[in-house]
Amino acid sequence: MKEYCLEFDDRALREWDALDGSVRKKFEKKLEKLI
């Protein structure tokens, strides 16, 4: 079970990282419009 948990955590972290990156890009675009 530990191996499965590690794989799941790693996959979840990668998905969160991708989500965080897309959110950051949208935020930067909004900032550029304000400036």
mmCIF file of C-alpha atoms in Angstrom:
data_model
loop_
_atom_site.group_PDB
_atom_site.id
_atom_site.type_symbol
_atom_site.label_atom_id
_atom_site.label_comp_id
_atom_site.label_asym_id
_atom_site.label_seq_id
_atom_site.Cartn_x
_atom_site.Cartn_y
_atom_site.Cartn_z
ATOM 1 C CA MET A 1 0.000 0.000 0.000
ATOM 2 C CA LYS A 2 2.838 2.386 0.725
ATOM 3 C CA GLU A 3 4.063 2.219 -2.874
ATOM 4 C CA TYR A 4 0.566 2.983 -4.132
ATOM 5 C CA CYS A 5 0.264 5.918 -1.756
ATOM 6 C CA LEU A 6 3.587 7.314 -2.917
ATOM 7 C CA GLU A 7 2.573 7.038 -6.566
ATOM 8 C CA PHE A 8 -0.759 8.669 -5.842
ATOM 9 C CA ASP A 9 0.852 11.501 -3.898
ATOM 10 C CA ASP A 10 3.391 12.100 -6.660
ATOM 11 C CA ARG A 11 0.659 12.180 -9.301
ATOM 12 C CA ALA A 12 -1.491 14.476 -7.170
ATOM 13 C CA LEU A 13 1.438 16.819 -6.586
ATOM 14 C CA ARG A 14 2.128 17.001 -10.323
ATOM 15 C CA GLU A 15 -1.535 17.760 -11.025
ATOM 16 C CA TRP A 16 -1.579 20.474 -8.342
ATOM 17 C CA ASP A 17 1.654 21.918 -9.756
ATOM 18 C CA ALA A 18 0.072 22.101 -13.224
ATOM 19 C CA LEU A 19 -3.044 23.729 -11.800
ATOM 20 C CA ASP A 20 -0.941 26.214 -9.837
ATOM 21 C CA GLY A 21 1.021 27.062 -12.969
ATOM 22 C CA SER A 22 -2.103 27.745 -15.042
ATOM 23 C CA VAL A 23 -3.628 29.854 -12.277
ATOM 24 C CA ARG A 24 -0.398 31.825 -12.004
ATOM 25 C CA LYS A 25 -0.379 32.487 -15.763
ATOM 26 C CA LYS A 26 -3.966 33.772 -15.662
ATOM 27 C CA PHE A 27 -3.090 35.983 -12.694
ATOM 28 C CA GLU A 28 -0.044 37.393 -14.504
ATOM 29 C CA LYS A 29 -2.180 38.191 -17.553
ATOM 30 C CA LYS A 30 -4.633 40.109 -15.352
ATOM 31 C CA LEU A 31 -1.731 42.026 -13.799
ATOM 32 C CA GLU A 32 -0.384 42.937 -17.241
ATOM 33 C CA LYS A 33 -3.774 44.376 -18.193
ATOM 34 C CA LEU A 34 -3.864 46.492 -15.021
ATOM 35 C CA ILE A 35 -0.377 47.911 -15.559
#
